[in-house]
Short mmCIF file of C-alpha atoms and ligand atoms in Angstrom, two decimals:
data_model
loop_
_atom_site.label_atom_id
_atom_site.label_comp_id
_atom_site.label_asym_id
_atom_site.label_seq_id
_atom_site.Cartn_x
_atom_site.Cartn_y
_atom_site.Cartn_z
CA MET P 30 -0.13 0.11 0.09
CA LYS P 31 2.85 2.22 1.03
CA SER P 32 4.47 2.28 -2.65
CA VAL P 33 1.38 2.74 -4.16
CA TRP P 34 1.37 6.09 -2.34
CA ARG P 35 4.33 7.28 -2.96
CA GLY P 36 4.20 6.57 -6.65
CA CYS P 37 2.77 8.56 -9.63
CA GLY P 38 -0.66 6.07 -8.96
CA GLY P 39 -0.54 7.48 -5.54
CA VAL P 40 -0.51 11.13 -6.44
CA LEU P 41 -3.27 10.65 -8.85
CA THR P 42 -5.28 8.54 -6.62
CA LEU P 43 -4.76 11.55 -3.97
CA ALA P 44 -5.49 14.43 -6.69
CA TRP P 45 -8.57 12.15 -7.22
CA LEU P 46 -9.61 11.69 -3.94
CA GLY P 47 -9.38 15.68 -3.41
CA VAL P 48 -11.69 15.83 -6.07
CA LEU P 49 -14.57 13.67 -4.86
CA THR P 50 -14.01 15.21 -1.66
CA LEU P 51 -14.63 18.60 -3.13
CA ALA P 52 -17.77 17.47 -5.14
CA ALA P 53 -19.46 15.58 -2.07
CA SER P 54 -18.80 18.75 0.10
CA ALA P 55 -20.43 20.93 -2.54
CA ALA P 56 -23.33 18.58 -3.02
CA ALA P 57 -23.59 18.25 0.92
CA ASP P 58 -23.85 22.29 0.75
CA ASP P 59 -26.07 22.15 -1.53
CA ALA P 60 -28.57 19.62 -0.07
CA VAL P 61 -31.49 20.62 1.48
CA PRO P 62 -30.71 20.78 5.10
CA ALA P 63 -32.44 18.12 7.56
CA ASP P 64 -33.76 19.66 10.89
CA PRO P 65 -31.16 22.25 10.54
CA ALA P 66 -30.38 24.24 14.29
CA PRO P 67 -32.86 27.31 14.93
CA ARG P 68 -30.88 30.77 13.83
CA TRP P 69 -31.63 34.22 13.65
CA TRP P 70 -33.34 35.65 10.00
CA LYS P 71 -33.52 39.54 9.67
CA GLY P 72 -36.51 40.90 7.70
CA ASN P 73 -38.91 43.85 6.77
CA LEU P 74 -42.65 43.07 6.70
CA HIS P 75 -43.43 46.42 5.43
CA THR P 76 -42.33 47.80 2.47
CA HIS P 77 -43.98 49.68 -0.96
CA SER P 78 -42.98 49.51 -4.48
CA LEU P 79 -44.73 51.00 -7.79
CA TRP P 80 -47.65 48.61 -7.24
CA SER P 81 -49.26 51.26 -5.10
CA ASP P 82 -47.18 54.44 -3.47
CA GLY P 83 -43.53 53.58 -3.72
CA ASP P 84 -41.03 54.67 -6.29
CA ASP P 85 -39.18 52.04 -7.24
CA PHE P 86 -39.71 48.54 -9.05
CA PRO P 87 -40.19 45.25 -6.95
CA GLU P 88 -36.49 43.57 -8.30
CA MET P 89 -35.28 46.84 -7.55
CA ILE P 90 -36.13 46.63 -4.14
CA ALA P 91 -35.84 42.98 -3.52
CA GLU P 92 -32.27 43.44 -4.71
CA ARG P 93 -31.49 46.53 -2.22
CA TYR P 94 -32.31 44.54 0.79
CA ARG P 95 -31.07 41.02 -0.20
CA THR P 96 -27.50 42.73 -0.52
CA ARG P 97 -28.23 44.45 2.83
CA ASP P 98 -27.93 41.32 4.75
CA TYR P 99 -31.74 40.85 4.73
CA HIS P 100 -33.33 37.71 4.72
CA PHE P 101 -37.05 37.93 4.04
CA LEU P 102 -38.76 40.79 2.84
CA ALA P 103 -42.52 41.65 2.49
CA LEU P 104 -43.70 43.95 0.01
CA THR P 105 -46.99 45.31 1.42
CA ASP P 106 -48.94 47.58 -1.15
CA HIS P 107 -51.88 49.69 -0.40
CA ASN P 108 -54.87 47.13 -1.05
CA VAL P 109 -53.20 45.13 -3.76
CA LEU P 110 -51.25 42.12 -4.07
CA SER P 111 -48.89 42.79 -6.84
CA GLN P 112 -50.99 40.13 -9.36
CA GLY P 113 -52.30 40.22 -12.97
CA LEU P 114 -50.96 42.09 -15.97
CA ARG P 115 -50.18 46.01 -14.94
CA TRP P 116 -48.22 48.68 -16.98
CA MET P 117 -47.40 51.99 -15.89
CA LYS P 118 -46.93 54.82 -17.81
CA ALA P 119 -42.58 55.64 -17.66
CA ASP P 120 -43.89 59.51 -17.21
CA ALA P 121 -45.58 58.30 -14.07
CA ILE P 122 -42.84 56.54 -12.76
CA ALA P 123 -40.41 59.78 -13.88
CA LYS P 124 -42.50 61.89 -11.67
CA ARG P 125 -42.47 59.55 -7.87
CA GLY P 126 -39.02 58.90 -8.43
CA GLY P 127 -36.99 60.59 -10.91
CA ASP P 128 -35.82 60.33 -14.54
CA ASP P 129 -33.47 57.53 -14.40
CA VAL P 130 -35.88 55.06 -12.82
CA VAL P 131 -36.72 53.30 -15.74
CA ALA P 132 -32.78 53.34 -16.60
CA LYS P 133 -31.70 52.09 -13.28
CA TYR P 134 -34.00 49.35 -13.82
CA LEU P 135 -33.13 48.28 -17.48
CA ALA P 136 -29.20 48.83 -16.29
CA ARG P 137 -29.45 46.18 -13.33
CA PHE P 138 -32.10 43.83 -15.01
CA GLY P 139 -31.09 44.32 -18.66
CA LYS P 140 -33.55 44.05 -21.85
CA SER P 141 -34.22 40.40 -21.22
CA TRP P 142 -35.93 41.05 -18.09
CA VAL P 143 -37.41 44.45 -18.43
CA GLU P 144 -40.63 45.02 -20.48
CA ILE P 145 -41.20 48.10 -22.16
CA ARG P 146 -44.07 49.12 -24.78
CA GLY P 147 -45.13 52.26 -26.84
CA GLU P 148 -43.06 55.38 -27.72
CA GLY P 149 -42.55 59.55 -26.13
CA ASP P 150 -45.83 59.90 -24.15
CA SER P 151 -47.49 56.78 -24.14
CA ARG P 152 -44.06 54.60 -23.18
CA GLU P 153 -45.21 52.09 -20.78
CA VAL P 154 -43.03 49.72 -18.18
CA ARG P 155 -45.05 45.96 -17.42
CA LEU P 156 -44.74 45.73 -13.24
CA LYS P 157 -43.82 42.43 -12.73
CA PRO P 158 -46.41 40.18 -10.55
CA PHE P 159 -45.29 38.71 -7.24
CA GLU P 160 -44.83 35.10 -8.58
CA GLU P 161 -42.70 36.26 -11.38
CA TYR P 162 -39.99 38.57 -10.03
CA ARG P 163 -40.24 36.12 -6.97
CA ALA P 164 -38.43 33.45 -9.59
CA LEU P 165 -35.78 36.30 -10.11
CA VAL P 166 -34.62 37.42 -6.60
CA GLU P 167 -35.28 34.76 -4.04
CA GLU P 168 -32.63 32.08 -2.99
CA ARG P 169 -32.95 29.15 -0.99
CA GLY P 170 -32.13 29.43 2.36
CA LYS P 171 -30.87 32.82 2.11
CA PHE P 172 -33.66 35.47 0.52
CA LEU P 173 -37.32 34.89 0.55
CA MET P 174 -39.92 36.91 -0.42
CA ILE P 175 -43.64 36.98 1.44
CA PRO P 176 -46.57 37.43 -0.54
CA ALA P 177 -48.37 40.51 1.67
CA GLU P 178 -50.43 43.60 1.23
CA GLU P 179 -51.43 46.37 3.28
CA ILE P 180 -55.32 46.55 3.87
CA SER P 181 -55.27 50.21 3.98
CA ASP P 182 -58.72 50.84 5.46
CA LYS P 183 -60.34 54.13 7.41
CA ALA P 184 -62.72 55.04 10.09
CA GLU P 185 -63.89 57.52 12.12
CA GLY P 186 -61.78 60.00 9.55
CA VAL P 187 -58.79 58.17 10.62
CA PRO P 188 -56.23 55.67 8.40
CA VAL P 189 -56.51 52.25 9.95
CA HIS P 190 -53.95 50.15 8.35
CA MET P 191 -52.96 46.69 9.20
CA ASN P 192 -50.89 44.37 7.02
CA ALA P 193 -51.36 40.43 6.42
CA SER P 194 -48.12 38.61 5.11
CA ASN P 195 -48.21 35.68 3.55
CA LEU P 196 -51.65 36.00 1.83
CA ARG P 197 -52.98 33.84 -0.86
CA ASP P 198 -55.90 36.30 -2.33
CA VAL P 199 -55.59 39.91 -2.05
CA ILE P 200 -58.28 41.73 0.83
CA GLN P 201 -59.98 44.36 0.27
CA PRO P 202 -61.08 46.64 3.12
CA LEU P 203 -64.02 46.10 4.89
CA GLY P 204 -64.89 49.39 6.98
CA GLY P 205 -66.39 49.42 10.14
CA ALA P 206 -68.47 51.95 12.39
CA THR P 207 -65.28 52.37 14.49
CA VAL P 208 -61.44 52.11 14.18
CA ARG P 209 -62.07 49.14 16.87
CA GLU P 210 -64.61 47.81 14.42
CA THR P 211 -62.55 48.16 11.60
CA ILE P 212 -59.64 46.39 12.84
CA GLU P 213 -61.07 43.46 13.64
CA ASN P 214 -63.41 42.99 10.51
CA ASN P 215 -60.20 42.91 8.69
CA LEU P 216 -58.89 40.83 10.77
CA ARG P 217 -61.67 38.30 10.48
CA GLN P 218 -60.98 38.66 6.55
CA VAL P 219 -57.71 37.39 7.22
CA ASN P 220 -58.32 35.12 9.36
CA GLU P 221 -60.89 33.15 7.42
CA GLN P 222 -58.51 33.04 4.58
CA ALA P 223 -55.83 31.65 6.72
CA GLU P 224 -58.06 28.62 7.59
CA LYS P 225 -59.90 28.48 4.04
CA ALA P 226 -56.24 28.38 2.23
CA GLY P 227 -54.56 26.18 5.07
CA ARG P 228 -51.98 28.94 6.06
CA GLU P 229 -50.03 30.71 8.27
CA ILE P 230 -50.98 34.64 7.76
CA LEU P 231 -49.51 37.21 9.92
CA ALA P 232 -51.84 40.50 10.03
CA HIS P 233 -50.21 42.99 12.47
CA LEU P 234 -51.67 47.10 13.28
CA ASN P 235 -49.38 49.31 11.43
CA HIS P 236 -48.15 52.67 12.77
CA PRO P 237 -50.79 53.46 15.60
CA ASN P 238 -49.68 56.86 15.92
CA PHE P 239 -50.24 57.64 11.95
CA GLY P 240 -52.88 60.41 11.68
CA TRP P 241 -53.59 59.80 15.53
CA ALA P 242 -55.18 57.22 14.38
CA VAL P 243 -55.39 54.23 16.93
CA THR P 244 -55.59 55.01 21.02
CA ALA P 245 -54.40 52.86 23.35
CA GLU P 246 -58.20 51.89 24.18
CA ASP P 247 -58.64 51.01 20.62
CA ILE P 248 -55.49 48.58 20.44
CA ALA P 249 -56.38 46.96 23.91
CA TYR P 250 -59.93 46.18 23.33
CA ALA P 251 -59.44 44.98 19.73
CA VAL P 252 -58.32 41.43 21.47
CA THR P 253 -58.04 39.25 18.25
CA GLU P 254 -55.36 41.58 17.04
CA ARG P 255 -51.80 40.27 18.71
CA TYR P 256 -49.33 42.07 16.85
CA PHE P 257 -48.39 45.81 16.18
CA GLU P 258 -45.68 48.27 14.78
CA VAL P 259 -43.77 49.43 17.71
CA TYR P 260 -41.34 50.99 15.28
CA ASN P 261 -42.27 51.98 11.97
CA GLY P 262 -39.62 53.87 10.57
CA HIS P 263 -41.88 56.42 8.15
CA PRO P 264 -41.35 59.93 9.47
CA GLY P 265 -44.91 61.05 9.97
CA VAL P 266 -45.70 58.15 12.12
CA ASN P 267 -45.79 60.21 15.15
CA GLN P 268 -43.17 57.48 17.11
CA PRO P 269 -42.86 59.67 19.81
CA GLY P 270 -46.10 61.32 20.45
CA ASP P 271 -46.98 64.78 21.41
CA GLU P 272 -48.23 66.64 24.16
CA HIS P 273 -51.81 64.66 24.37
CA ARG P 274 -50.86 61.82 22.65
CA PRO P 275 -48.59 58.48 24.44
CA SER P 276 -45.86 57.16 22.39
CA ILE P 277 -45.72 54.07 20.76
CA ASP P 278 -43.61 52.56 23.87
CA ARG P 279 -46.09 53.97 26.11
CA LEU P 280 -49.10 53.18 24.08
CA TRP P 281 -48.23 49.11 24.03
CA ASP P 282 -47.90 49.28 27.80
CA ILE P 283 -50.88 50.71 28.47
CA ALA P 284 -52.68 48.34 25.92
CA ASN P 285 -50.95 45.40 27.23
CA THR P 286 -51.74 46.06 31.09
CA ILE P 287 -55.55 46.44 30.10
CA ARG P 288 -55.26 43.38 28.21
CA LEU P 289 -53.82 41.22 30.88
CA ALA P 290 -55.72 43.07 33.87
CA ARG P 291 -58.93 43.53 32.44
CA LEU P 292 -59.73 41.56 29.33
CA ASP P 293 -58.17 38.12 30.26
CA ALA P 294 -56.38 38.83 27.11
CA PRO P 295 -52.69 37.82 25.74
CA PRO P 296 -50.70 40.79 25.24
CA LEU P 297 -49.55 42.37 21.94
CA TYR P 298 -46.22 41.46 20.57
CA GLY P 299 -44.02 44.31 18.73
CA ILE P 300 -42.67 44.35 15.55
CA ALA P 301 -40.29 46.90 14.08
CA THR P 302 -40.61 48.03 9.95
CA ASP P 303 -39.23 50.49 7.91
CA ASP P 304 -42.47 51.26 5.59
CA SER P 305 -40.08 52.50 2.93
CA HIS P 306 -41.58 54.12 -0.15
CA HIS P 307 -38.86 56.29 -1.43
CA TYR P 308 -35.45 54.56 -2.95
CA HIS P 309 -34.24 58.01 -5.00
CA GLN P 310 -33.75 60.41 -2.38
CA LYS P 311 -36.77 61.82 -3.62
CA GLY P 312 -38.78 61.64 -0.23
CA GLY P 313 -38.21 60.90 3.36
CA SER P 314 -40.06 57.06 3.52
CA ARG P 315 -36.57 55.71 3.33
CA PRO P 316 -35.54 51.57 3.52
CA PHE P 317 -33.31 49.69 6.44
CA ARG P 318 -34.78 51.83 9.45
CA GLY P 319 -36.60 48.94 11.35
CA TRP P 320 -36.37 45.21 11.03
CA GLN P 321 -37.91 42.09 12.89
CA MET P 322 -35.12 39.69 13.85
CA VAL P 323 -36.98 36.34 14.22
CA ARG P 324 -35.49 32.98 15.42
CA ALA P 325 -36.31 29.96 13.39
CA THR P 326 -35.51 26.76 11.64
CA HIS P 327 -36.19 27.18 8.38
CA LEU P 328 -36.55 30.20 5.50
CA THR P 329 -39.84 29.63 4.86
CA PRO P 330 -42.95 32.21 5.12
CA GLU P 331 -44.59 29.64 7.60
CA HIS P 332 -41.50 29.19 9.88
CA ILE P 333 -40.78 33.03 9.97
CA ILE P 334 -45.07 33.51 11.06
CA ARG P 335 -45.04 30.80 13.72
CA ALA P 336 -41.89 32.13 15.30
CA ILE P 337 -43.25 35.35 15.44
CA LYS P 338 -46.37 33.80 16.43
CA ALA P 339 -45.01 31.75 19.44
CA GLY P 340 -42.78 35.44 20.52
CA ASP P 341 -39.33 34.57 19.46
CA SER P 342 -38.45 37.31 17.61
CA TYR P 343 -37.36 41.06 18.58
CA ALA P 344 -37.80 44.32 17.02
CA THR P 345 -34.92 46.61 16.47
CA SER P 346 -34.12 49.98 14.98
CA GLY P 347 -30.45 49.43 14.87
CA VAL P 348 -29.47 47.44 17.58
CA THR P 349 -28.73 43.34 17.76
CA LEU P 350 -28.93 41.02 20.07
CA ALA P 351 -26.73 37.52 19.98
CA ASP P 352 -29.24 36.13 22.18
CA VAL P 353 -32.53 36.53 24.16
CA ARG P 354 -34.21 34.00 26.11
CA PHE P 355 -37.12 33.84 28.64
CA ASP P 356 -36.26 30.62 31.03
CA ALA P 357 -39.80 29.93 32.27
CA GLY P 358 -38.20 27.48 35.10
CA THR P 359 -35.93 30.69 36.74
CA LYS P 360 -38.35 33.66 35.38
CA THR P 361 -35.34 35.20 34.31
CA LEU P 362 -35.34 36.97 30.86
CA GLU P 363 -31.77 36.99 29.68
CA LEU P 364 -30.16 39.00 26.95
CA ALA P 365 -27.14 39.57 24.84
CA ILE P 366 -25.88 42.47 22.92
CA GLU P 367 -23.83 42.42 19.83
CA PRO P 368 -21.61 45.57 20.32
CA HIS P 369 -20.86 48.03 18.24
CA GLU P 370 -17.84 50.12 18.04
CA GLY P 371 -17.98 53.23 19.67
CA ALA P 372 -21.67 52.36 21.19
CA THR P 373 -22.55 51.94 25.14
CA TYR P 374 -25.86 49.87 25.24
CA THR P 375 -29.06 50.78 28.19
CA THR P 376 -31.42 48.20 29.13
CA GLN P 377 -34.29 49.12 30.60
CA PHE P 378 -36.94 45.99 32.09
CA ILE P 379 -39.96 47.54 31.54
CA GLY P 380 -43.63 46.31 33.12
CA THR P 381 -46.61 46.38 35.31
CA LEU P 382 -47.05 44.95 38.34
CA ARG P 383 -50.60 43.33 40.14
CA GLY P 384 -51.84 45.68 42.35
CA PHE P 385 -51.09 48.80 40.11
CA ASP P 386 -52.74 51.90 40.07
CA ASP P 387 -55.60 51.48 37.67
CA ALA P 388 -57.31 54.55 37.56
CA SER P 389 -57.23 57.16 34.56
CA GLN P 390 -58.80 60.31 33.81
CA PRO P 391 -59.58 61.94 30.22
CA THR P 392 -56.77 63.92 28.67
CA LEU P 393 -57.77 67.31 28.84
CA ASP P 394 -55.78 70.51 27.40
CA LYS P 395 -54.16 73.51 29.65
CA ASP P 396 -57.88 75.00 30.39
CA GLY P 397 -59.36 71.60 31.44
CA LYS P 398 -60.79 70.63 28.12
CA PRO P 399 -61.17 67.99 25.70
CA PRO P 400 -58.16 69.01 23.21
CA VAL P 401 -59.53 69.99 19.44
CA ASP P 402 -57.78 70.53 16.58
CA LYS P 403 -57.07 74.44 14.73
CA ALA P 404 -60.50 73.12 13.17
CA GLY P 405 -62.12 72.89 16.51
CA LYS P 406 -62.42 68.84 16.01
CA PRO P 407 -61.80 66.72 19.26
CA LEU P 408 -58.76 65.03 19.07
CA ARG P 409 -58.52 61.48 18.95
CA VAL P 410 -56.69 60.80 22.46
CA SER P 411 -56.24 57.87 24.62
CA ARG P 412 -56.81 58.16 28.32
CA LYS P 413 -54.22 59.28 31.06
CA TYR P 414 -52.79 56.33 33.22
CA SER P 415 -50.61 56.27 36.31
CA GLY P 416 -46.61 55.69 35.88
CA GLU P 417 -47.33 52.03 37.41
CA ILE P 418 -48.27 50.77 33.89
CA GLY P 419 -45.30 50.42 32.15
CA GLN P 420 -43.08 51.43 34.97
CA VAL P 421 -38.94 50.68 34.60
CA LEU P 422 -38.53 47.53 37.23
CA ALA P 423 -34.70 47.35 36.34
CA THR P 424 -31.83 49.37 34.23
CA ARG P 425 -28.56 47.66 33.13
CA GLN P 426 -25.71 49.06 31.81
CA GLY P 427 -23.35 47.02 29.35
CA SER P 428 -24.02 44.20 26.54
CA SER P 429 -25.92 41.85 28.52
CA ALA P 430 -28.51 41.89 31.14
CA GLU P 431 -31.24 39.93 33.05
CA TYR P 432 -34.14 40.25 35.00
CA THR P 433 -35.72 37.79 37.38
CA LEU P 434 -39.63 37.77 37.90
CA THR P 435 -40.67 38.32 41.25
CA GLY P 436 -44.31 36.94 40.54
CA LYS P 437 -45.68 40.44 41.00
CA GLU P 438 -45.43 41.55 37.34
CA LEU P 439 -48.02 41.14 34.66
CA TYR P 440 -45.32 40.90 31.90
CA VAL P 441 -41.74 42.25 31.38
CA ARG P 442 -40.59 43.36 28.67
CA ALA P 443 -36.94 45.08 27.74
CA VAL P 444 -35.76 47.76 25.35
CA VAL P 445 -32.21 48.29 24.66
CA THR P 446 -30.96 51.80 23.74
CA SER P 447 -27.59 52.35 22.16
CA SER P 448 -25.85 55.64 22.91
CA LEU P 449 -25.54 55.79 19.16
CA PRO P 450 -28.45 57.35 16.57
CA PRO P 451 -29.28 55.20 13.47
CA ALA P 452 -27.67 56.12 10.14
CA ASP P 453 -31.09 57.17 9.12
CA PRO P 454 -32.95 58.73 11.87
CA SER P 455 -36.81 58.87 11.51
CA PHE P 456 -37.16 60.89 14.35
CA GLU P 457 -34.90 63.92 16.05
CA GLY P 458 -33.29 62.48 19.16
CA GLN P 459 -33.67 58.72 18.01
CA ARG P 460 -31.11 56.05 19.05
CA GLN P 461 -31.06 52.99 18.04
CA GLN P 462 -32.90 50.36 19.82
CA ALA P 463 -34.30 47.41 19.88
CA TRP P 464 -37.49 45.72 21.92
CA THR P 465 -38.19 42.14 23.25
CA GLN P 466 -41.80 40.68 23.33
CA PRO P 467 -43.58 40.59 26.75
CA VAL P 468 -42.76 37.94 28.72
CA GLY P 469 -44.29 36.25 31.89
CA TRP P 470 -47.78 36.76 31.54
CA GLU P 471 -48.82 33.26 30.58
CA TRP P 472 -49.07 32.66 34.29
CA VAL P 473 -51.44 36.06 34.65
CA LEU P 474 -53.68 34.23 32.34
CA GLU P 475 -54.30 30.92 33.52
CA LYS P 476 -54.28 31.87 37.31
CA GLU P 477 -57.31 34.16 36.59
ZN1 ZN Y 501 -50.05 52.59 6.54
ZN1 ZN Y 502 -47.41 51.00 4.63
#
């Protein structure tokens, strides 16, 4: 044997073995994995394209996210599911995003992909439907497109928007007499489709403070909705609140406390999105401001959605968590932050304790009257609640933090704030943050 290995044949054999090994490992890398370990996937569930009021083509948008290390993306145009044949006037596209939008699209994907007809004023470009462009941009285990829609409804004169991810069929907004009823009506349509189609669909309530539309009580009492945008990167969504209306973080705590203390209902889980419309520096609603990190075994719509529903995800506007875990045995919420050069981190554990002050008062202006807008119309406002709702239970500095529940909490959630602003802030004074889901609430529901 030895002599063979030393000889010419041996060299050949070794070289051949090397080729075989390479071929085998390539095949192994390429194989569909069996039972892979859970890992974090990064994605955005709220994005607009030319199919409604965004200013770029779906493939161009998908490529932007794919090449920014995103793993999943839902294009959520208003009341459409990007299906069927649709041509758009080149002039209208130029008006949205600039004269070079079509040229950039052509330069990126080429004449063999881009479809153009007509000349001059009647020049039109075809918007590719979902099933067509997904085949171009998706990559198994690396980048996934999720069919989705922003169900864009109105009630009581304000916008009521909710996203439905992994839809099969388009849903038309159903309306309702009140904001709450509208949320529940549309959610019912989503759930009916999920059941009929036998698929996982995630419906989340969008930007509650956009148009000051959805109050803390609306969110609390529309108990069938379990998911909402704790951060939306659109600069017009009033993320920090104002003198009469709570910030989104505060709204979340009020709604979760009402649900757990009064309604025996589970709390809402938070989702971060960027709600981007503008990809050509022609407007302020830009991509990459907020995203969801989801821990799942497989990059499929079903696995991503099930993990979000199970609470195995966190929302972020820049802070990355290496890990976040709630140990139900020791009742400890523990997280580890992936440090960013030059940043320091503060983690606040926020919750409401049993026996909190449950009194609330109407929100009034300086003169003690219900606040009105310039036209004298009453503002939609949440009530004022005690500081014992959503109080800071503990604060930790550094790149890891933990909190052990005492048993008095209705729920606890963690919010991590970096000393650094995001690369592209959506409001003044913004810092990069991460929001974990509320934990420790299951016992509250079991005991009552
Ligand atoms: Zn919206
Ligand atoms: Zn939107």
